[in-house]
Coordinates of C-alpha atoms in Angstrom, one line a residue:
X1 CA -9.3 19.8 -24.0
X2 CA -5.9 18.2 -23.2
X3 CA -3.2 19.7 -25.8
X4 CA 0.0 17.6 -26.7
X5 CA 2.7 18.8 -29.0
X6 CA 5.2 15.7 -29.5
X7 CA 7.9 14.8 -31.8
X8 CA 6.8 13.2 -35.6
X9 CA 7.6 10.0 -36.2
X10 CA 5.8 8.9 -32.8
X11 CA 2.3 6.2 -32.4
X12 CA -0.4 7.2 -30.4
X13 CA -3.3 5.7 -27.9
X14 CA -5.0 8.2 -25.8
X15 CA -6.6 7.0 -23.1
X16 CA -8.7 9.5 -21.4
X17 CA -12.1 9.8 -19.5
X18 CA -14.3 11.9 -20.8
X19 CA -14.1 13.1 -24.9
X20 CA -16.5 14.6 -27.2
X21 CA -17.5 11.8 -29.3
X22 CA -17.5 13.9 -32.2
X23 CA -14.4 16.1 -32.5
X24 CA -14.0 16.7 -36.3
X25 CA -10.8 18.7 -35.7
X26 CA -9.6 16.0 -33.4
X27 CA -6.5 16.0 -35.1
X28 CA -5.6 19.8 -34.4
X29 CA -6.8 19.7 -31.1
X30 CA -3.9 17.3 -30.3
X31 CA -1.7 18.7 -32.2
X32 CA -0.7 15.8 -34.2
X33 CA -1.3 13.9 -37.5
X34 CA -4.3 12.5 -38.0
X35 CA -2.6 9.2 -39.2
X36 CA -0.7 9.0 -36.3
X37 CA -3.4 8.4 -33.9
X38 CA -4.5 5.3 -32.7
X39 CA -7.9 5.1 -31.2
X40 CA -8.7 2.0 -29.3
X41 CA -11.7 0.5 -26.8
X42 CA -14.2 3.2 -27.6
X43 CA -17.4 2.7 -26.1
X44 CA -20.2 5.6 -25.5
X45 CA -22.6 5.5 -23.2
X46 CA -25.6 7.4 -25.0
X47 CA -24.2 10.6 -23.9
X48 CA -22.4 11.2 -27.2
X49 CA -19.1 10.8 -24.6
X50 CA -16.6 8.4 -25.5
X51 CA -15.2 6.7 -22.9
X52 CA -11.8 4.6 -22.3
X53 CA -9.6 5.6 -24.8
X54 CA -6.1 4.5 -24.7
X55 CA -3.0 6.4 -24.6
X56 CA 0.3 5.6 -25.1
X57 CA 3.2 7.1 -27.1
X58 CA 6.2 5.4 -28.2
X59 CA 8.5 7.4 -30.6
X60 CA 10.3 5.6 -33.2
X61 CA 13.4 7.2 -33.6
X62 CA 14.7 7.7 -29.9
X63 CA 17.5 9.4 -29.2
X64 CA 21.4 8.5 -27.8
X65 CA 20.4 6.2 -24.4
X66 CA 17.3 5.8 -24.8
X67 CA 17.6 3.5 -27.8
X68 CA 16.6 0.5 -25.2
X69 CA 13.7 2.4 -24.0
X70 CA 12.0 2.3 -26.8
X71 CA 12.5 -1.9 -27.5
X72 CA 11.0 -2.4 -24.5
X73 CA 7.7 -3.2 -25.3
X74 CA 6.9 -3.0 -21.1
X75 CA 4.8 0.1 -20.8
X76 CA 5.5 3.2 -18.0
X77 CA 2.0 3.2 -16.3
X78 CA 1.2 6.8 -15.3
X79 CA -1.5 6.8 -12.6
X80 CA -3.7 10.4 -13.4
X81 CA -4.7 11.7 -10.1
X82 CA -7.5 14.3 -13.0
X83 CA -5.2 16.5 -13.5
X84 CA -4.3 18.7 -16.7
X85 CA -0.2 18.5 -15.5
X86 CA 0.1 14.3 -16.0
X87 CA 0.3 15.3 -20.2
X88 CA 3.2 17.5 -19.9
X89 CA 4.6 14.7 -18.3
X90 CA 4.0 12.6 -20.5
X91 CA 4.7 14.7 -23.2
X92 CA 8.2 14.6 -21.8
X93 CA 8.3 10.9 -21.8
X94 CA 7.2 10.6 -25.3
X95 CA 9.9 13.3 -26.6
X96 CA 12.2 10.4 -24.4
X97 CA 11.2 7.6 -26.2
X98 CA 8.7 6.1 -24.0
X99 CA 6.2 3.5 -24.5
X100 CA 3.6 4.5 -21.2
X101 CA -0.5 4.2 -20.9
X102 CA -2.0 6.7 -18.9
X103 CA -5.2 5.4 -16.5
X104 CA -7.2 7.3 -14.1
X105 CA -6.6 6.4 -10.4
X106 CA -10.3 4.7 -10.4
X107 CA -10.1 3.2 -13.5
X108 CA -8.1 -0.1 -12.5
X109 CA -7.5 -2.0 -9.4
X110 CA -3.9 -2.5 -7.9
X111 CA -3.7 -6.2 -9.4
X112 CA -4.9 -5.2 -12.7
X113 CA -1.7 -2.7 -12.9
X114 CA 0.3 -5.5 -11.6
X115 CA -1.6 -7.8 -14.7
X116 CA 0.4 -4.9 -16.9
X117 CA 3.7 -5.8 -16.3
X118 CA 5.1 -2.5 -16.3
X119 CA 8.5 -1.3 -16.4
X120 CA 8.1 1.7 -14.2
X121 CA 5.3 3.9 -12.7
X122 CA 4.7 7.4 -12.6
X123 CA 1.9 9.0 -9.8
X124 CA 0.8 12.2 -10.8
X125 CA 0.0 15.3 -9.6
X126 CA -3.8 16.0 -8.5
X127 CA -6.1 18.1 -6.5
X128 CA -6.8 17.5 -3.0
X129 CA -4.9 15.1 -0.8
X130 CA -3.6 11.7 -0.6
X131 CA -6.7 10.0 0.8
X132 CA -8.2 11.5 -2.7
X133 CA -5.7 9.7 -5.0
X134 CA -7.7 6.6 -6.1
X135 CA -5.1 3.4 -6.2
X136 CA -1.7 5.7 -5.3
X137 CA -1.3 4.8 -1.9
X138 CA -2.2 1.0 -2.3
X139 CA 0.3 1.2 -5.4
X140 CA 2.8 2.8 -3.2
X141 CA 2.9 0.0 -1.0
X142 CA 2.3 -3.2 -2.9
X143 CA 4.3 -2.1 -6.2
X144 CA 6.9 0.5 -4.9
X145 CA 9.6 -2.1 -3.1
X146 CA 9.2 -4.1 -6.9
X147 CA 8.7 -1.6 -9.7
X148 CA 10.5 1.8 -10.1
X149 CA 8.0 4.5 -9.3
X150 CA 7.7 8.3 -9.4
X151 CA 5.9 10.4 -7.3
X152 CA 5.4 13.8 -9.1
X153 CA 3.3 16.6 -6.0
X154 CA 0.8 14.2 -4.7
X155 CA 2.7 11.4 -6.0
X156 CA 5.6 12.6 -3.5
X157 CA 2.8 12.9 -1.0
X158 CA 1.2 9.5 -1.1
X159 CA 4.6 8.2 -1.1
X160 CA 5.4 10.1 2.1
X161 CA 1.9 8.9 3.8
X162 CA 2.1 5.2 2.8
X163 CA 5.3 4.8 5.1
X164 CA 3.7 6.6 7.7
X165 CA 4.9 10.0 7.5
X166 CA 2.1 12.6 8.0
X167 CA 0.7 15.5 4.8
X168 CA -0.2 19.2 6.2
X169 CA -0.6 22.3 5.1
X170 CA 2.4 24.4 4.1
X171 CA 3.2 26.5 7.0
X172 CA 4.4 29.5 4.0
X173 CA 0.6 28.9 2.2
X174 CA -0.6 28.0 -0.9
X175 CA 2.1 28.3 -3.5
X176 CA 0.5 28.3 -7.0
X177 CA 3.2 28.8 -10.4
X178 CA 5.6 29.8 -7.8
X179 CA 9.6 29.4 -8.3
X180 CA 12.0 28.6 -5.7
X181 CA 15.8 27.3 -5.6
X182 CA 15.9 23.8 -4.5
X183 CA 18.8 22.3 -2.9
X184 CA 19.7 18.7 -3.0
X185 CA 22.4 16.0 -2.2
X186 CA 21.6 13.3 -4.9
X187 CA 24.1 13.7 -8.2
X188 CA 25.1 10.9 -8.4
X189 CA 24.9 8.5 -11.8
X190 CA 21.5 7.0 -10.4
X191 CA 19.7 9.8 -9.2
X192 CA 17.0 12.3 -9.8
X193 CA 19.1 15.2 -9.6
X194 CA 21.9 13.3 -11.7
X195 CA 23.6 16.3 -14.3
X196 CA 21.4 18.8 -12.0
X197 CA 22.6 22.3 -11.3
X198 CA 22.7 22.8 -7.2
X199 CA 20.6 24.7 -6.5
X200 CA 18.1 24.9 -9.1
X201 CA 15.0 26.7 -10.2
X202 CA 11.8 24.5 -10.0
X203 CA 8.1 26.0 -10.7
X204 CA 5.8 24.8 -7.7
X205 CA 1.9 24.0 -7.4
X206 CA 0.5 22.5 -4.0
X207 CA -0.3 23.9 -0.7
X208 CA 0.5 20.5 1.2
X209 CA 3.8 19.2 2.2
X210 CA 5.3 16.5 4.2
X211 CA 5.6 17.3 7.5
X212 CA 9.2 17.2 8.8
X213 CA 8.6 15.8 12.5
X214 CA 6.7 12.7 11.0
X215 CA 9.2 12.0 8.2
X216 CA 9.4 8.4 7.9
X217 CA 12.2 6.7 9.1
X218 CA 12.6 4.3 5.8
X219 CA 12.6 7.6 3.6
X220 CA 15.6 10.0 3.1
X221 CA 15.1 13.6 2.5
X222 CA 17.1 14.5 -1.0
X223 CA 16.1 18.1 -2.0
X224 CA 14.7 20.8 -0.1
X225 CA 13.5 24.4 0.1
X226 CA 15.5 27.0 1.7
X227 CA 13.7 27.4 4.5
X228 CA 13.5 23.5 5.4
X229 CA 10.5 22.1 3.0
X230 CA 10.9 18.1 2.0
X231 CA 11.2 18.8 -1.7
X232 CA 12.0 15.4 -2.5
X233 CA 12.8 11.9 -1.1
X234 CA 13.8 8.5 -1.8
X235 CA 13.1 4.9 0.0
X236 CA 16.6 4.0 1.7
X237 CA 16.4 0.4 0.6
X238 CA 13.9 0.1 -2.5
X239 CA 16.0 3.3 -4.3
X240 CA 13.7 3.0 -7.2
X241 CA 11.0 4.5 -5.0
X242 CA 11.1 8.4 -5.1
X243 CA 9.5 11.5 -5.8
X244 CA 9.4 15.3 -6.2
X245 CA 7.5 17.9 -4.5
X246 CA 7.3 20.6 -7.7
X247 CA 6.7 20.2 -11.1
X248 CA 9.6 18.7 -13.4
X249 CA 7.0 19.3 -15.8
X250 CA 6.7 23.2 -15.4
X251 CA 8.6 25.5 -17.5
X252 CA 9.2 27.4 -14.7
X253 CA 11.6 24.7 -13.8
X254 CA 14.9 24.7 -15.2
X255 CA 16.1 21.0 -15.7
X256 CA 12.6 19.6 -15.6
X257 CA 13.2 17.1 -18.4
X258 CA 16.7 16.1 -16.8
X259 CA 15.1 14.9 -13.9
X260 CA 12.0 12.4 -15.9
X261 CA 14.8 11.6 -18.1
X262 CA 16.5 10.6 -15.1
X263 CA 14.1 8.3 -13.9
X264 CA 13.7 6.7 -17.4
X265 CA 17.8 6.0 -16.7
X266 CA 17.0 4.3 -13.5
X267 CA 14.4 1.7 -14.9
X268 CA 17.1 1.0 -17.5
X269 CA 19.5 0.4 -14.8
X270 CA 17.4 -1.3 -12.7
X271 CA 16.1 -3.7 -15.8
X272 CA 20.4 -4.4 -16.4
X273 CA 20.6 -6.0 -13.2
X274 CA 19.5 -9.5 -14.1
X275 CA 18.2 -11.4 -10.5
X276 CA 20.5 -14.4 -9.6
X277 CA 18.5 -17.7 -10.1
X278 CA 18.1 -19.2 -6.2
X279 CA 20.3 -22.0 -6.0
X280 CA 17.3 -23.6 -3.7
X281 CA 13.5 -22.9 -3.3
X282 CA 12.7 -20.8 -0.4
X283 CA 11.7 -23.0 2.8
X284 CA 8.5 -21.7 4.5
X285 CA 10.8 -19.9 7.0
X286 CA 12.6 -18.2 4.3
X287 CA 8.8 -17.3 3.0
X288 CA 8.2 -15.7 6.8
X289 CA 11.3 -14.0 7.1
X290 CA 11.1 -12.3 4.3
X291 CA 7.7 -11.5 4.6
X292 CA 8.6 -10.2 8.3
X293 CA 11.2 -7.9 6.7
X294 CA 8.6 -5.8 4.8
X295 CA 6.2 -5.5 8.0
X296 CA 9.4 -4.0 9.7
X297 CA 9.5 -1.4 7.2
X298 CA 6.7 -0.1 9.3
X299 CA 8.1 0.3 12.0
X300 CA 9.2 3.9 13.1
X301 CA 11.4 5.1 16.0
X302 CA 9.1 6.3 19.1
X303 CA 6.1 3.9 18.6
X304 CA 4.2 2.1 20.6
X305 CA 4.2 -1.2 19.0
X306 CA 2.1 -4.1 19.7
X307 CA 4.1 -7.6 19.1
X308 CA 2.2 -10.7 17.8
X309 CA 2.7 -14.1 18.7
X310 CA 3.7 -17.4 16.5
X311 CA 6.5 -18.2 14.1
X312 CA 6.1 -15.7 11.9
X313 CA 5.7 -12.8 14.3
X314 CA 9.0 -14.4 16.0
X315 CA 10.9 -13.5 12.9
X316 CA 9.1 -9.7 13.4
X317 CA 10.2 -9.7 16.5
X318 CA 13.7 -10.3 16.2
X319 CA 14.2 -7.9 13.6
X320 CA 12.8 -5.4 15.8
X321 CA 15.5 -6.0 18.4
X322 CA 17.9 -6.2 15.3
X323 CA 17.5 -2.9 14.1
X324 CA 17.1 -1.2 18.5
X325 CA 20.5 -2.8 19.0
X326 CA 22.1 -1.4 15.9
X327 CA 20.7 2.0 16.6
X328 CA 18.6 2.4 13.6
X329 CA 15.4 2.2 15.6
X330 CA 15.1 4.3 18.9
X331 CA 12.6 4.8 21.7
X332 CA 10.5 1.8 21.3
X333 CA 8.1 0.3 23.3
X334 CA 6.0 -3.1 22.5
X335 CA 3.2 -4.8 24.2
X336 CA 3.2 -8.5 23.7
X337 CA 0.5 -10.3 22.9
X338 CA 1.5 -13.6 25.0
X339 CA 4.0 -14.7 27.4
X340 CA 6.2 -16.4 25.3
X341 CA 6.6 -12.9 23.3
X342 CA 7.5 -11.1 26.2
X343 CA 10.4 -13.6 26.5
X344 CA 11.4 -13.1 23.6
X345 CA 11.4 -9.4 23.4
X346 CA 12.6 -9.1 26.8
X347 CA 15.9 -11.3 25.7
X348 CA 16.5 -9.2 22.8
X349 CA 16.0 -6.1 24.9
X350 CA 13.1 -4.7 23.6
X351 CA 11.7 -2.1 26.3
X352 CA 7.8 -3.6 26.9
X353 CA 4.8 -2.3 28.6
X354 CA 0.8 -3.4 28.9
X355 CA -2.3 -1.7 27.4
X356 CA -3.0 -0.4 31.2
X357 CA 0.3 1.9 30.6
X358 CA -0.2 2.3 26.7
X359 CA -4.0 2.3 25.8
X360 CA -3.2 3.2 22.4
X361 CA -0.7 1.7 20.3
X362 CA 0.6 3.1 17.1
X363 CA 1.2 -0.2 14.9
X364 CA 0.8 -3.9 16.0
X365 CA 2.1 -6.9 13.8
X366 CA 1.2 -10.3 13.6
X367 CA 0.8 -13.5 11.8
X368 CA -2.8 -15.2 11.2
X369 CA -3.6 -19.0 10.3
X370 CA -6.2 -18.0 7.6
X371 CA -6.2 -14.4 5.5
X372 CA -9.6 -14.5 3.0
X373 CA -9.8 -12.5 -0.2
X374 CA -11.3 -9.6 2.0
X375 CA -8.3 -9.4 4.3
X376 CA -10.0 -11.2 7.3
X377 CA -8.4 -13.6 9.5
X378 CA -8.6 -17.0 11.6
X379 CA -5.8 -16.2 14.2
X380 CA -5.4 -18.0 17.6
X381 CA -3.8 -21.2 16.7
X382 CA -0.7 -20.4 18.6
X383 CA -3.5 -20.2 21.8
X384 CA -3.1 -16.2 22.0
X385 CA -6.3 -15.2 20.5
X386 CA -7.8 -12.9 23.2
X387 CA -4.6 -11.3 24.5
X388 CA -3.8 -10.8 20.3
X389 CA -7.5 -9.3 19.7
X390 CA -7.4 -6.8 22.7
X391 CA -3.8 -5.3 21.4
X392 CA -4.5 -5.2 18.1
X393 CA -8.4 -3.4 18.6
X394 CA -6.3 -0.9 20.2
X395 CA -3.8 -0.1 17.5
X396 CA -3.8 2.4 14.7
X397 CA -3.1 0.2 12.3
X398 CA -2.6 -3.5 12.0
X399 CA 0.2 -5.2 9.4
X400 CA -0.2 -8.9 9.4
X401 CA 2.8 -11.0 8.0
X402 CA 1.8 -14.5 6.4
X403 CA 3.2 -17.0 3.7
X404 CA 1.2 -18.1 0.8
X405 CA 0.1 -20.7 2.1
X406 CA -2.3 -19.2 4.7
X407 CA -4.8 -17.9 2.0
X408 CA -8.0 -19.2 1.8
X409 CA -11.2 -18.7 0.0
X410 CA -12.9 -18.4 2.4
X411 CA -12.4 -18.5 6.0
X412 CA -12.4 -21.8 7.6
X413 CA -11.5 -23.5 4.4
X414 CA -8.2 -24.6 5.3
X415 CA -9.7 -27.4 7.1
X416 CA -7.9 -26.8 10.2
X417 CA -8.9 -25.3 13.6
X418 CA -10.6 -21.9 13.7
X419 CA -10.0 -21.3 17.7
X420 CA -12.5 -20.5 20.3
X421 CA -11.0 -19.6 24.2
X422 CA -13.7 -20.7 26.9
X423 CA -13.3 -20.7 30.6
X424 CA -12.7 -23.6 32.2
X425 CA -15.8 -24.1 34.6
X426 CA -18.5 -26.3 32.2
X427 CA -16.1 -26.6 29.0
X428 CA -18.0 -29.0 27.8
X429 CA -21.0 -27.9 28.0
X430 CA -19.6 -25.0 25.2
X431 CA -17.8 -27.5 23.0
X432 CA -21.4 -29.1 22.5
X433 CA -23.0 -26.0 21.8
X434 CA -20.4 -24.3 19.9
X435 CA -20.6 -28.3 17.8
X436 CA -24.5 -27.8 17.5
X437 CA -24.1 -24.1 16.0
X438 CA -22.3 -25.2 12.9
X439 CA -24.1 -28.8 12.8
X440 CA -25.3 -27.5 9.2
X441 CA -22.0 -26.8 7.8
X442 CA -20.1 -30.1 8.9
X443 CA -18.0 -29.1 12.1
X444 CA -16.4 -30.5 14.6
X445 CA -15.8 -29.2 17.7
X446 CA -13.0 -30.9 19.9
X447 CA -11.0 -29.7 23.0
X448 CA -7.1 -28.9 22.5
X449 CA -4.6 -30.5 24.2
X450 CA -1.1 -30.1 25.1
X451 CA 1.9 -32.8 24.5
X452 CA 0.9 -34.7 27.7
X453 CA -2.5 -35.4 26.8
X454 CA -3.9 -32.8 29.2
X455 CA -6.1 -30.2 28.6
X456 CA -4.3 -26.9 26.9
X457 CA -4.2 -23.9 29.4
X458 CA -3.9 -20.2 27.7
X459 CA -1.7 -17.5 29.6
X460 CA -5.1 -16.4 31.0
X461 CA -6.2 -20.1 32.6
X462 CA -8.5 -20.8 29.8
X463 CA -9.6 -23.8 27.9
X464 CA -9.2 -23.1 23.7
X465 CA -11.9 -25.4 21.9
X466 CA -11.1 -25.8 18.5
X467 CA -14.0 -25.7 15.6
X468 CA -13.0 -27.9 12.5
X469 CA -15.3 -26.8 9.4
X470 CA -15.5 -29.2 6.2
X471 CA -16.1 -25.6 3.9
X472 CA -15.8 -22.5 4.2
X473 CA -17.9 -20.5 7.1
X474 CA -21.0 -19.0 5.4
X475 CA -21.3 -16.4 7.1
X476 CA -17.9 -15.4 9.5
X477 CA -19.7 -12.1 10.7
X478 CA -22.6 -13.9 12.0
X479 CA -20.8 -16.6 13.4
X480 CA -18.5 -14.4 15.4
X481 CA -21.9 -12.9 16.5
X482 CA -23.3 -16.1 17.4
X483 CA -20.2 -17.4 19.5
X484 CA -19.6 -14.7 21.4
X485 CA -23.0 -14.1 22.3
X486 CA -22.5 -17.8 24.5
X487 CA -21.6 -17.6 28.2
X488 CA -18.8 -18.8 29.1
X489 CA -16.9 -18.1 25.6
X490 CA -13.9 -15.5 26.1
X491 CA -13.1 -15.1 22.7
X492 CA -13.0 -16.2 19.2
X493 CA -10.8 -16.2 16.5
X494 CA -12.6 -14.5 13.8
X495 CA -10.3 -11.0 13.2
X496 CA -12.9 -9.3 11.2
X497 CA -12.0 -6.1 9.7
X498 CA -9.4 -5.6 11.4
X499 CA -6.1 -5.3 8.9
X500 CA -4.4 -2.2 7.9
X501 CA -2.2 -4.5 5.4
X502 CA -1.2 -8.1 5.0
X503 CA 2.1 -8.6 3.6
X504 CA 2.0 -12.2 1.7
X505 CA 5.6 -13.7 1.1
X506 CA 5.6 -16.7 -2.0
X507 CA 8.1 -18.1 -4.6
X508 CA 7.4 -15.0 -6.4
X509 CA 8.6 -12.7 -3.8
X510 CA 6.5 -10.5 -1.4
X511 CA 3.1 -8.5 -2.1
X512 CA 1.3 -5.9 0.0
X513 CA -2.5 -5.9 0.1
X514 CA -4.2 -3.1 1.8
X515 CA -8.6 -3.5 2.4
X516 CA -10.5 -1.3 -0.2
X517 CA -11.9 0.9 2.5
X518 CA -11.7 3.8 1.0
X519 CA -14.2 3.6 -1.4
X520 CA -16.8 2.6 0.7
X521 CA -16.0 5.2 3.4
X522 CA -16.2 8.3 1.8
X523 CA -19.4 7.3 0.1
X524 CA -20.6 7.2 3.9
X525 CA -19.1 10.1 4.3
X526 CA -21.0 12.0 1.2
X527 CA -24.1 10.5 2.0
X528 CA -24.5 12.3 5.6
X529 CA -22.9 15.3 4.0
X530 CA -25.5 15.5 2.0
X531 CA -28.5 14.3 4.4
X532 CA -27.3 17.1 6.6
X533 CA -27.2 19.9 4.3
X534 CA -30.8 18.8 3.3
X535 CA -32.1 18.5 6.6
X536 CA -31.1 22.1 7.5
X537 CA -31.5 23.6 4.0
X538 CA -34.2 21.4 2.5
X539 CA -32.5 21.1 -0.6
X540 CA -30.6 19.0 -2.4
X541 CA -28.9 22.2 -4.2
X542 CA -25.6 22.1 -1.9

């Protein structure tokens, strides 16, 4: 039973998961009037459970700044990671003012928050790690840089993880309604800690922090333990993005409100700022650049990065050797992914190396021709397909850059060439079988050239035929299967499964999609947990 005690005067929707369908003191339970609640979208299941119910609190009277608050009819979503803390949290916003809906982080996908509209976010705290938080990370990443969000234990956590950094143990142990004095270095008018004493008393509940050697570079540290814990941080160039360790929600901590109070300031703040209205629409460039910009973001001093080839990983590329010669990145090392790369990087004095030297890169970035709604690619029109498929196998993660313009339904439904690199010796003997494999689905197969006419040569003295498909390819993992299983064919340029993100730049600014992985693998995961334990036990009973 979740109990709320908020001001009168204030309109309710609860939105939980799991309440008794029958709850005849329903009204005591939450500690409010009966004829202020507001029950909408029930729906049981035949387990006397009902299911989806809404909750949002808006109080009618508001008080001093927070008059605006209030008018906005824009909810606060608050992402519930299951756990008991997110309602003092929210009870806190609604004593504020605040219009918010509370959803489970498996209740909605990432664009069906975005569908919302809201003013701000708030990520709970939860059990577990990041990799347990439902939507959070993808969130993190794809509304963070646009919406102002909040990061409350986990919250901080996911925040921390998304740009890279890594979440361990506490070296000092599990630390469970705990005080401490927090110190921090953020007063000013549009910060957390705004009106905050320094140091302060917060009440803490986790056992995992973020781990100081692998703070990300885009992050600053802005409170902090004594001896040395992150205790809160902030994006340095999306300054809407932050988060807090403890609990601002605790009573153990002294200025708790303050600090959500605090944020609620910041959405105001950042809702004053009316955008300037371009004089121009972007060009296609000014899509890439942009788009380039966020991959950057990535990007952390001391990694071994591997750098894509074609327009838009040119504009990547140049802000990497941006940011080495202003000092902001150090100790970097890229493997390019063509010649003409390694020109470019080498010119801007970008320290390079092969995979012979650096089996094992930390990030690579790159463009692609075609991105379908499963994050797949058709890369390889810029005639770097095979050197661009080995570096980026060998990364740890993969960020491709595009403009709107490169998604497709599916892939090879842009009507333009999906790449296939081919020795030289018997080309066309390929061509026409690569041509007779796709017969069914209306493709043409035709060799490219260069400017003169002649043949074009890749930087490893191969031929590139290029496959022409009137729809979409049927099946892309069975034709990447099919082409490579030809002799004489190098490489295609199907990039299957490949992405870690794709960052899409359009008139609307620029969006981060991440695969839906997650999901999938940890029901893998569970299901030879569980074989296991009933192979050796011979029960189910675990």
């Amino acid at each position: 039973m979740v109990a709320l005690s908020l001001p009168q005067n204030s309109s309710v929707q609860l939105r939980t998961s799991l309440l008794p369908q029958k709850t005849p003191n329903l009204n005591r339970a939450l500690q409010l009037p009966l004829n202020d609640i507001t029950l909408r979208g029930m729906r049981s299941k035949g387990t006397r459970v009902v299911r989806r119910i809404c909750l949002a609190i808006s109080e009618k009277e508001s008080l001093g700044s927070m008059d605006a608050v209030a008018k906005n009819s824009s909810p606060i979503i608050v992402i519930d990671n299951y756990d008991s803390f997110t309602y003092n949290l929210c009870q806190y916003m609604g004593e504020l003012g605040c219009n918010f809906e509370v959803y489970r982080n498996d209740e909605l996908t990432v664009d069906e928050l975005r569908k919302k509209n809201p003013r701000g976010i708030l990520i709970s705290p939860g059990p577990g790690a990041p990799q347990d938080s439902g939507i959070s990370l993808q969130t993190v990443l794809e509304l963070g840089p646009e919406v102002p969000l909040f990061g409350v234990c986990m919250g901080l956590q996911c925040i921390g993880e998304a740009f890279g950094g890594k979440v361990v143990r506490s070296p000092y142990g599990v630390m469970h309604g705990k005080s401490s004095l927090v110190y921090h270095n953020e007063g000013g008018e549009d910060g957390l800690f705004a009106g905050i004493s320094n140091p302060f008393t917060v009440g803490r509940y986790h056992s995992l922090v973020i781990d100081r050697d692998t703070f990300p570079d885009v992050l600053e540290m802005t409170a902090w333990t004594e001896d040395g814990l992150v205790m809160a941080a902030r994006h340095k160039v999306h300054r809407h993005l932050l988060g807090v360790q403890f609990h601002p929600e605790s009573i153990i901590t002294t200025e708790g409100k303050t600090i959500v109070s605090n944020f609620i300031k910041l959405i105001e703040s950042k809702e004053a700022v009316s955008a300037p209205t371009p004089v121009q629409p972007l060009t296609q460039d000014d899509l890439k650049k942009l788009a380039a910009d966020k991959a950057v973001e990535y990007v952390s001093s001391g990694m071994v990065l591997g750098l894509g080839t074609g327009s838009t990983a040119a504009f990547v590329v140049d802000k990497i050797g941006q940011l080495l010669a202003s000092g902001q990145l150090t100790n970097i090392i890229g493997v390019p992914t063509s010649k003409r790369t390694q020109e470019q990087a080498a010119s801007l004095g970008i320290p390079l190396s092969i995979l012979d030297d650096h089996p094992k890169l930390d990030l690579a970035i790159d463009g692609a021709d075609e991105v379908d709604p499963d994050l797949n690619l058709v890369k390889g029109r810029g005639g770097a397909l095979l050197r661009e498929k080995m570096v980026e196998a060998a990364s740890d993660k993969f960020v491709v850059v595009v403009d709107d313009s490169k998604l497709v339904t599916g892939l090879g439904g842009s009507g333009l060439a999906m790449p296939v690199e081919v020795v030289q010796f018997c080309w066309k003997y390929n061509l026409v079988r690569l041509q007779e494999l796709f017969k069914s689905e209306g493709c043409d197969a035709k060799l490219r050239l260069d400017g003169d006419g002649k043949p074009y040569v890749t930087d490893n003295m191969n031929y590139i035929v290029d496959l022409y498909f009137k729809t979409p390819i049927k099946d892309a993992w069975s034709a990447g299967k099919e082409i490579s299983a030809f002799e004489g064919v190098v490489e295609h340029g199907l990039f299957l499964d490949m992405t870690t993100a794709v960052i899409i730049a359009g008139k609307d600014g620029v969006s981060v999609k991440s695969p839906l992985r997650s999901n999938q693998e940890w029901f893998v995961a569970s299901f030879y947990i569980l074989l296991s334990c009933w192979l050796v036990g011979g029960s189910w009973n675990v």
